[in-house]
Short mmCIF file of C-alpha atoms in Angstrom, two decimals:
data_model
loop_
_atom_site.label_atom_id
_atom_site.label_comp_id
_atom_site.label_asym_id
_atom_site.label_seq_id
_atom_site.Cartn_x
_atom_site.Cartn_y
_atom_site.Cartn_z
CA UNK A 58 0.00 0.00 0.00
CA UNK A 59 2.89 2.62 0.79
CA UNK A 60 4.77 1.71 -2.40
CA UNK A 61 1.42 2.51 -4.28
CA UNK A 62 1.12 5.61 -2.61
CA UNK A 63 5.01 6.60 -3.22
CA UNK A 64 4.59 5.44 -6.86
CA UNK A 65 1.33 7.75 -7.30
CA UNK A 66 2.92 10.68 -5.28
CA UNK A 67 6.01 10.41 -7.61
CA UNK A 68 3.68 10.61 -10.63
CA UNK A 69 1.69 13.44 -9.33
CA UNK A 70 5.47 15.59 -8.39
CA UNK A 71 6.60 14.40 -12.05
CA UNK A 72 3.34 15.84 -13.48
CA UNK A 73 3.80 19.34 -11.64
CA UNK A 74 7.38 19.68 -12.59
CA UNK A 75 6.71 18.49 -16.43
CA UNK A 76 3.74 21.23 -16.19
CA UNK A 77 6.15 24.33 -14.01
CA UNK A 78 8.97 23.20 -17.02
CA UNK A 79 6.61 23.97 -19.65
CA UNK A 80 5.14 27.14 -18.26
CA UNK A 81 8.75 28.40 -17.90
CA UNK A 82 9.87 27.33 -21.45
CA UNK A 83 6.44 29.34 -22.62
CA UNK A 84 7.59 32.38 -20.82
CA UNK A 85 11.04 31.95 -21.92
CA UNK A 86 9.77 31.83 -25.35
CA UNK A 87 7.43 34.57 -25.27
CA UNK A 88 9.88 36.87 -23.70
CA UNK A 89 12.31 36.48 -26.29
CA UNK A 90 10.36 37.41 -29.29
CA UNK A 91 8.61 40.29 -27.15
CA UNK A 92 12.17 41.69 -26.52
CA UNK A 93 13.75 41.03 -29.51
CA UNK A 94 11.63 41.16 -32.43
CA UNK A 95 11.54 44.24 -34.78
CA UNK A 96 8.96 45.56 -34.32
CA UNK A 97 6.39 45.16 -30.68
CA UNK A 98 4.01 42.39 -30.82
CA UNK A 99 0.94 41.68 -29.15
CA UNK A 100 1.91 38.49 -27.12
CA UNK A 101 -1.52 37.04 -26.51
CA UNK A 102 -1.59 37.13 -30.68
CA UNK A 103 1.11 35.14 -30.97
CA UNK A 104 0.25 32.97 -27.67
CA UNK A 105 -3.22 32.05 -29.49
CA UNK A 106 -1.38 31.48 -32.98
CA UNK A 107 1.06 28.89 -31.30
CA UNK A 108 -2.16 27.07 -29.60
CA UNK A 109 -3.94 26.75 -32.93
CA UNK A 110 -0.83 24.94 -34.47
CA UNK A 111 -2.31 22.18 -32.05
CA UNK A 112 -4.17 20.96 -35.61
CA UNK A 113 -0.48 20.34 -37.54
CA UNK A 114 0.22 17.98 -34.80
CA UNK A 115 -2.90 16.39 -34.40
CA UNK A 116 -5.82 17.43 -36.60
CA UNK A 117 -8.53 16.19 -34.89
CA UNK A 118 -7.75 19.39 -32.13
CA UNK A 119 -9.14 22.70 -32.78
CA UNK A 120 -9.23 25.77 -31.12
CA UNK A 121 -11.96 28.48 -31.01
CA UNK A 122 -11.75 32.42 -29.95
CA UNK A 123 -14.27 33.92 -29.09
CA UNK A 124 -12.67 36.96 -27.77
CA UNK A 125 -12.77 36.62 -24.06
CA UNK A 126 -12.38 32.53 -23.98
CA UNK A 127 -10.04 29.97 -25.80
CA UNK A 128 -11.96 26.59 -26.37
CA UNK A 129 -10.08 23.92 -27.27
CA UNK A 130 -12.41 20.91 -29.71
CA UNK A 131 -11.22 17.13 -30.52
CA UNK A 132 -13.73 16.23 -33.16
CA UNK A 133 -16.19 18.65 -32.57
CA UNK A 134 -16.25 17.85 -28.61
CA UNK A 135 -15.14 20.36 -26.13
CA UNK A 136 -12.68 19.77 -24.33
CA UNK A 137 -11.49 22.64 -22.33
CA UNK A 138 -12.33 26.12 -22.33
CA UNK A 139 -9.98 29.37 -20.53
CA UNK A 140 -10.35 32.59 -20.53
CA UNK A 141 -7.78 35.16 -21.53
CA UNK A 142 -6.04 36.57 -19.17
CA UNK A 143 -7.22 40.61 -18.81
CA UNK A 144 -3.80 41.82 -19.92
CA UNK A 145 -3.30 40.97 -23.32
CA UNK A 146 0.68 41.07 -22.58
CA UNK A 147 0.80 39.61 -20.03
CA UNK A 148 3.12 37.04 -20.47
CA UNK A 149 3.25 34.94 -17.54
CA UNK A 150 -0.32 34.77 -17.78
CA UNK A 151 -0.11 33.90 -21.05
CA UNK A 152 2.05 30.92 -20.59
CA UNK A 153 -0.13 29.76 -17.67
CA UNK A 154 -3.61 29.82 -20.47
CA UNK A 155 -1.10 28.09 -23.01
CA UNK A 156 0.18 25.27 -20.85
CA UNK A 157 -3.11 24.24 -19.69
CA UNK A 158 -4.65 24.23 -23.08
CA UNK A 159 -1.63 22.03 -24.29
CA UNK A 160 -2.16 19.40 -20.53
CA UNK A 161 -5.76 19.45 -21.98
CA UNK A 162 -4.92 18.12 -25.30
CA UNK A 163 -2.56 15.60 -24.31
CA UNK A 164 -5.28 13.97 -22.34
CA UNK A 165 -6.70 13.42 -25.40
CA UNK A 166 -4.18 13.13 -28.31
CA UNK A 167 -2.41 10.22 -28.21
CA UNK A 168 0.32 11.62 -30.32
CA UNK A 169 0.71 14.74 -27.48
CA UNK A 170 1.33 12.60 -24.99
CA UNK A 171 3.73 10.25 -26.53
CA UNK A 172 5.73 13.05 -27.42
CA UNK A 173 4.64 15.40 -24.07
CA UNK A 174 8.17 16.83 -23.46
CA UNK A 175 8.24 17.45 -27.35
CA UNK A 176 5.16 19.64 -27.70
CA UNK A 177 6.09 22.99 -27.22
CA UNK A 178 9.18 23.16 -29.34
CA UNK A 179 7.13 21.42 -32.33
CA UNK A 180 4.25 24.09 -31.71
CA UNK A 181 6.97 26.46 -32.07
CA UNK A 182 8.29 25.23 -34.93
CA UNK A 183 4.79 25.39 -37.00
CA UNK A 184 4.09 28.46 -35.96
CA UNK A 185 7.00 30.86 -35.73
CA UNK A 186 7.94 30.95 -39.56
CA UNK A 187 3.81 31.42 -39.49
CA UNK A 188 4.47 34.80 -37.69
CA UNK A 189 7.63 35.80 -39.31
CA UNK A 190 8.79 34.14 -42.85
CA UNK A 191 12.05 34.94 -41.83
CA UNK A 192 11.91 33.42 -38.45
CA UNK A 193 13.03 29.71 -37.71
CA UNK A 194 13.09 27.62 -34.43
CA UNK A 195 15.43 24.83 -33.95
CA UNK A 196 14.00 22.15 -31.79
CA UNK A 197 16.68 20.41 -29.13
CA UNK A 198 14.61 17.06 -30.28
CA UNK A 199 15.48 17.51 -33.66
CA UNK A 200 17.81 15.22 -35.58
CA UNK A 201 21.20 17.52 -36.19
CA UNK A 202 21.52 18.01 -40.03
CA UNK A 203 24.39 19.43 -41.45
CA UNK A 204 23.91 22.06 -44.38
CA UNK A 205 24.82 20.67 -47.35
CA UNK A 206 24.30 23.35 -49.48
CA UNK A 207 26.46 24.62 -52.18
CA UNK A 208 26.80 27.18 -54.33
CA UNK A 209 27.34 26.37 -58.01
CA UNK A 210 29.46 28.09 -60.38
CA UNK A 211 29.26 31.02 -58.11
CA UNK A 212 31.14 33.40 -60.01
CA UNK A 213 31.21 33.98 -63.71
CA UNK A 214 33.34 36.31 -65.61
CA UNK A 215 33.46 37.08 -69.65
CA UNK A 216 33.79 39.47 -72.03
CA UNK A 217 31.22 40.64 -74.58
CA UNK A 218 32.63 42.55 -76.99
CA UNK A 219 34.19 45.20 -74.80
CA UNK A 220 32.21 44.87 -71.83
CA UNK A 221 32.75 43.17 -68.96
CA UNK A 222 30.54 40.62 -68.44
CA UNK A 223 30.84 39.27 -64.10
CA UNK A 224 27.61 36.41 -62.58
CA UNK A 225 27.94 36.28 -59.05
CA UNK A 226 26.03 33.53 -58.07
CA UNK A 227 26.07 34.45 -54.14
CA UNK A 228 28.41 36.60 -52.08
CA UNK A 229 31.27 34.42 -50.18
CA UNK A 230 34.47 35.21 -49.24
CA UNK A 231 36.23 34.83 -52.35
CA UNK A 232 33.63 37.47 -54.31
CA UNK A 233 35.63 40.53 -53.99
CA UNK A 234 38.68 38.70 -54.17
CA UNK A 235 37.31 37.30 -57.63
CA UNK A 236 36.34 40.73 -58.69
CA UNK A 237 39.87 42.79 -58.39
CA UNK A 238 41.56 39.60 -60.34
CA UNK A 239 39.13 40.02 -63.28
CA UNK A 240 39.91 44.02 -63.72
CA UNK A 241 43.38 43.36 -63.15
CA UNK A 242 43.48 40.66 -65.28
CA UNK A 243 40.74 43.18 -67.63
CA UNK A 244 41.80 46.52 -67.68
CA UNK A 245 40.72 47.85 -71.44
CA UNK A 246 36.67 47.28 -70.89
CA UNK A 247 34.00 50.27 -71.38
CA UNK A 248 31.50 49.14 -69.15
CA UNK A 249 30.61 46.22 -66.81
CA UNK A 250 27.42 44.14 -66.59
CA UNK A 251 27.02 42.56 -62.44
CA UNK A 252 24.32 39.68 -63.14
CA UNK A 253 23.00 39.48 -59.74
CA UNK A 254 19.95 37.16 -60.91
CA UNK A 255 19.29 34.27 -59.37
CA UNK A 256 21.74 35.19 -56.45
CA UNK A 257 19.82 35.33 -53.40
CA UNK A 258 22.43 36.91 -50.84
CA UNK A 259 25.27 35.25 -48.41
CA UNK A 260 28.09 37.24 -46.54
CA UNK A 261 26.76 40.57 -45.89
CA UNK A 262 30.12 41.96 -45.05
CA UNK A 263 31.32 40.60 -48.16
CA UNK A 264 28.66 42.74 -50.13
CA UNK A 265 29.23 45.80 -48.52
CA UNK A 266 33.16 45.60 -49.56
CA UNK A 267 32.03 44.92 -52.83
CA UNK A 268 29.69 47.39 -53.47
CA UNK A 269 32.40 49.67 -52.08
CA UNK A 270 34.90 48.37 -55.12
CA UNK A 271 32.00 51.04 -57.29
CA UNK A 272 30.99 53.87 -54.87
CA UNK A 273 33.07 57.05 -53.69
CA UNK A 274 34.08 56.18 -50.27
CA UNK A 275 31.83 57.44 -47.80
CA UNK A 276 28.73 56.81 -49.37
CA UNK A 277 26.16 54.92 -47.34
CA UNK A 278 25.01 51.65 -48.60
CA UNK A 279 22.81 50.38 -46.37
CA UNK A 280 21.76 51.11 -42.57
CA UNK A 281 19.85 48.83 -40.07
CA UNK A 282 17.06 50.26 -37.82
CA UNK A 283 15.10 47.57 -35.06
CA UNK A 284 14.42 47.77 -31.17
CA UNK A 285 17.38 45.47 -29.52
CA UNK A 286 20.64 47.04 -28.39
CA UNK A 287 22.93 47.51 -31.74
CA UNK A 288 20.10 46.55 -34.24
CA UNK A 289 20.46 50.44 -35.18
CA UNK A 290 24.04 49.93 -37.79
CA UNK A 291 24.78 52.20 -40.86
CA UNK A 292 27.25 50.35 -43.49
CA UNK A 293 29.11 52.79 -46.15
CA UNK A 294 31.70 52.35 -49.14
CA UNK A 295 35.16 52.14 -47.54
CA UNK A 296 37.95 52.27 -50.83
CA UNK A 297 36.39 54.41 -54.10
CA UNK A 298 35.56 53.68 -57.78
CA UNK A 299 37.85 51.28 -58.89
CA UNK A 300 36.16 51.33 -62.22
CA UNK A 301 36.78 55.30 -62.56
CA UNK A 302 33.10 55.94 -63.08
CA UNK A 303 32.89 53.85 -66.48
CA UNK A 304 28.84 52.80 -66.94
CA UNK A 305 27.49 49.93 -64.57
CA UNK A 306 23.99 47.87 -65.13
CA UNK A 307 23.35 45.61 -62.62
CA UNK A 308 20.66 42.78 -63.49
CA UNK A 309 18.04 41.64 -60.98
CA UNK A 310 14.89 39.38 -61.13
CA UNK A 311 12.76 37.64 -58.63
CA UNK A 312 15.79 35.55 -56.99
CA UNK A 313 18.03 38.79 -56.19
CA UNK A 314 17.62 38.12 -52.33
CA UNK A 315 19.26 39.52 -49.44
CA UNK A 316 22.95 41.29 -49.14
CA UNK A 317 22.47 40.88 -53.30
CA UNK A 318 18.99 43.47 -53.05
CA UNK A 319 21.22 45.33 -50.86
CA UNK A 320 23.68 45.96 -52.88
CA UNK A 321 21.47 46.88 -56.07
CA UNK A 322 19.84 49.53 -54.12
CA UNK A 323 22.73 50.61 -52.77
CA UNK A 324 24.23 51.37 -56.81
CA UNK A 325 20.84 52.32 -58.26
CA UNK A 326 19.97 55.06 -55.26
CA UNK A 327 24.07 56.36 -55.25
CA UNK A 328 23.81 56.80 -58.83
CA UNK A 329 26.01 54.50 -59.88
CA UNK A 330 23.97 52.20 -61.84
CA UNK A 331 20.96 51.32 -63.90
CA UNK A 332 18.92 48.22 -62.81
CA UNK A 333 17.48 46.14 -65.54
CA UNK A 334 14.84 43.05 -64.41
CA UNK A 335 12.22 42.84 -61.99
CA UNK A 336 11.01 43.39 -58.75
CA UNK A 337 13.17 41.77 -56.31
CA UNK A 338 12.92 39.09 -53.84
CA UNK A 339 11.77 41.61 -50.49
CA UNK A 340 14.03 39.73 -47.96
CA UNK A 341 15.48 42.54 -46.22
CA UNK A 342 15.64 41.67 -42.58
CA UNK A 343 18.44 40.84 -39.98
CA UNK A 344 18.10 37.91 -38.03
CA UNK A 345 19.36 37.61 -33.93
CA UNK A 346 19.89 33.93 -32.80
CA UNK A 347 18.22 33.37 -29.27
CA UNK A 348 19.48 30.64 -27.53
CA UNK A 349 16.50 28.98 -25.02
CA UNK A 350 17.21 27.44 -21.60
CA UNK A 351 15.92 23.85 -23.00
CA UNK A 352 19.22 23.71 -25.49
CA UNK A 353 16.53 24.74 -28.68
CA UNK A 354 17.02 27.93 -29.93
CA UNK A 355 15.30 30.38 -32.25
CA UNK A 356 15.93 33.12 -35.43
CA UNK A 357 14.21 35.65 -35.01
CA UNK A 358 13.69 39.26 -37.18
CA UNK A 359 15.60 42.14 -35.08
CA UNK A 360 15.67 44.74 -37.85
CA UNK A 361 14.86 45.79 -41.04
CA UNK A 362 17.21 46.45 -44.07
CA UNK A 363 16.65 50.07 -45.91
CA UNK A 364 18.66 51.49 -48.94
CA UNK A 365 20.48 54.63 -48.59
CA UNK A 366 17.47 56.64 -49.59
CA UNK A 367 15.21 55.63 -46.57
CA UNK A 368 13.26 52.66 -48.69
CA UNK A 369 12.64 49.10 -46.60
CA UNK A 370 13.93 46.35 -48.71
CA UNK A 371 11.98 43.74 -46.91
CA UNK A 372 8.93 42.55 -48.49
CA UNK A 373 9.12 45.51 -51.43
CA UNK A 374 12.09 44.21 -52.81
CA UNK A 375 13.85 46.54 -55.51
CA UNK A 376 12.66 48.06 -58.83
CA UNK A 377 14.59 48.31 -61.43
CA UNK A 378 14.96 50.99 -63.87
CA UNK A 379 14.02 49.04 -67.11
CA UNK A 380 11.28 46.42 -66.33
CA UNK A 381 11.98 43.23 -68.01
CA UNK A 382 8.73 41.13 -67.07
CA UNK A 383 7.02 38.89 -69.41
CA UNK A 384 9.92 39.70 -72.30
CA UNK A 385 11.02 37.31 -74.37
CA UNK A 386 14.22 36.67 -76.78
CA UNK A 387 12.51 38.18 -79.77
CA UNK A 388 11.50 41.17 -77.82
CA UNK A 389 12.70 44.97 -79.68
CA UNK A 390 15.26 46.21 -77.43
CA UNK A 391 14.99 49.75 -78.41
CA UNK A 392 11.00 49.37 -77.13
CA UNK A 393 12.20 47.90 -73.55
CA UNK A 394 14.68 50.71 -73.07
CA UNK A 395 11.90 53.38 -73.78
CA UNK A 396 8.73 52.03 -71.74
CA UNK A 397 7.74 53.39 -69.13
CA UNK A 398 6.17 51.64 -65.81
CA UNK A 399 4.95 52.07 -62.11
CA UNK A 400 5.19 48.57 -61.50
CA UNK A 401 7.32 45.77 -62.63
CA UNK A 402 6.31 42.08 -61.01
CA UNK A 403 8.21 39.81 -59.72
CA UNK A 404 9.79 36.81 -62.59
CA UNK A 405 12.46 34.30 -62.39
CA UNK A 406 14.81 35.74 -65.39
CA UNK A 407 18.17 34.12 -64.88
CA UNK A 408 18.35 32.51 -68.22
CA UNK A 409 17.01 35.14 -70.65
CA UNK A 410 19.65 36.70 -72.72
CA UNK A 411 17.57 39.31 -73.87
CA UNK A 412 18.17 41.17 -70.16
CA UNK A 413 22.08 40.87 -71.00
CA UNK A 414 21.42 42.56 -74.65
CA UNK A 415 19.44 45.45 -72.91
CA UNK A 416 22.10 45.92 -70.47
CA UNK A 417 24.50 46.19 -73.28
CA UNK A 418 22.40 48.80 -75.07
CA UNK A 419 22.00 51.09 -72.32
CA UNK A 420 25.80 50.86 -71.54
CA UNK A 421 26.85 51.28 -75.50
CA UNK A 422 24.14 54.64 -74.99
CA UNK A 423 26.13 55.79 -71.98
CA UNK A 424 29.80 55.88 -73.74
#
């Protein structure tokens, strides 16, 4: 009889702590992305967006606002209902509503309860990138996976006629390195093409130096603004022109992503070249890794990206000077380079050669 009653105490303690360990990890959680994301948040919005990714994990579980109460369903059958807490930030409260919402389903979700210890960081996984595209979270329980991506021919380099024809496929280490070896190895060129389609960003340092290789010194190229402590960064050219201010088109499409839609606007806004394409990507955001007491850990958007003109990158993407969309090889050149637009949509362009003729047009027009 006393060994039943030591088992069922121990379950009862285990049940308290599993429940006091997942209200922490809530607040945890909830603190972070009310402290460090860009811009402030409503936490009970996010709190009731992270309960409803119950359904990805089970999707028999539903759950209903009203307003003033949370209901949680499993096939159409109540199972628990909560109010909100009066505060709608606060958090503490928040993670209280949350964890027993999440007790409630386990009791009846098979798949919960298997994988109790598991739930919130799979919750968070569904439904951060749901808040913030450019959010992750990185569950403890996951499997470790090693990137095994790779950039392909990541730099190109020709000449055409007497321009100077450079692809850069992403920004790494070796880009500006790559760059000063191909004027060097270069010099008598009128004009130079950057193909920056397809190339959806890397080494942000590493674009900043090489957008500096075609500015005046001093110029800004891009500046950071957000609400954490040194989110607020301005980035400028640090050399000069090393082209001596011969003509510059820069291509961009619906790929240019990143430090690469940084760098266009940074050229384009400067003065120091045309853009030819479309719209750009619109991923202009810095992200701040936030490392959670359970060993999972989170990206998380701390600021926003904005050209030297005052323009947010992120979501707008770029616009380039001469729209390409929708034009195809037999397309007059003479008629791109004179139409005029407001808009120019987004389009995957990386293998038309008709953008690389109108580049060469409008640099033969600028000798």
């Amino acid at each position: 009889m006393r060994r039943l009653f030591l088992a069922f105490l121990l379950s009862v303690m285990t049940i308290r702590m599993a429940s006091a360990d997942t209200k922490m990890q809530l607040s945890n959680i909830y603190t972070a992305i009310d402290q460090a994301y860009v811009e402030p948040i409503e936490i009970n919005k996010f709190a009731i967006l992270l309960l409803k990714s119950l359904n990805s994990l089970d999707k028999k579980l539903q759950l209903a606002d009203d307003n003033k109460r949370l209901t949680l369903y499993a096939n159409g059958r109540i199972i628990k209902t909560v109010s909100k807490p009066e505060d709608a930030d606060d958090i503490m409260a928040w993670a209280e509503v949350s964890d027993s919402i999440i007790k409630a389903a386990a009791t009846v979700s098979p798949e919960l309860e298997h994988r109790d210890f598991e739930t919130v960081d799979r919750l968070m996984t569904d439904a951060l990138p749901k808040f913030d595209q450019a959010s992750n979270y990185y569950s403890s329980f996951a499997p470790e996976k090693k990137d095994r991506r790779k950039y392909y021919n990541p730099y190109v380099e020709r000449m055409i006629n007497n321009v100077l024809y450079i692809r850069l496929e992403a920004f790494n280490k070796y880009t500006k390195e790559n760059i000063l070896r191909t004027l060097e190895n270069n010099k008598d060129f009128s004009g130079v093409i950057l193909d920056l389609r397809g190339n959806q960003g890397g080494l942000l340092t590493e674009a900043i130096e090489v957008s500096g290789l075609f500015m005046d010194k001093g110029n800004v190229v891009t500046y950071t603004l957000g609400r954490g402590e040194g989110t607020n960064k301005y980035y400028v050219a640090d050399g000069g022109d090393i082209l001596e201010e011969k003509p510059l088109v820069v291509l961009i499409d619906a790929e240019t992503a990143s430090s690469a839609e940084v760098m266009a606007a940074a050229l384009q806004e400067q003065g120091r070249a045309k853009l030819v394409g479309t719209r750009s990507y619109g991923k202009g955001s810095v992200q701040k890794m936030v490392l959670l007491e359970n060993e999972s850990s989170m990206t998380i958007t701390a600021a926003y990206f904005y050209t030297p003109a005052g323009k947010k990158i992120d979501k707008d993407g770029v616009l380039p000077d001469v729209c390409m969309f929708e034009q195809d090889e037999t397309a007059s050149v003479k008629r791109i380079i004179s139409q005029s637009f407001t808009d120019c949509p987004r389009e995957k362009r990386a293998d038309f050669d008709i953008d690389i003729e109108v580049a060469l047009a409008l640099l033969n027009k600028n000798k």
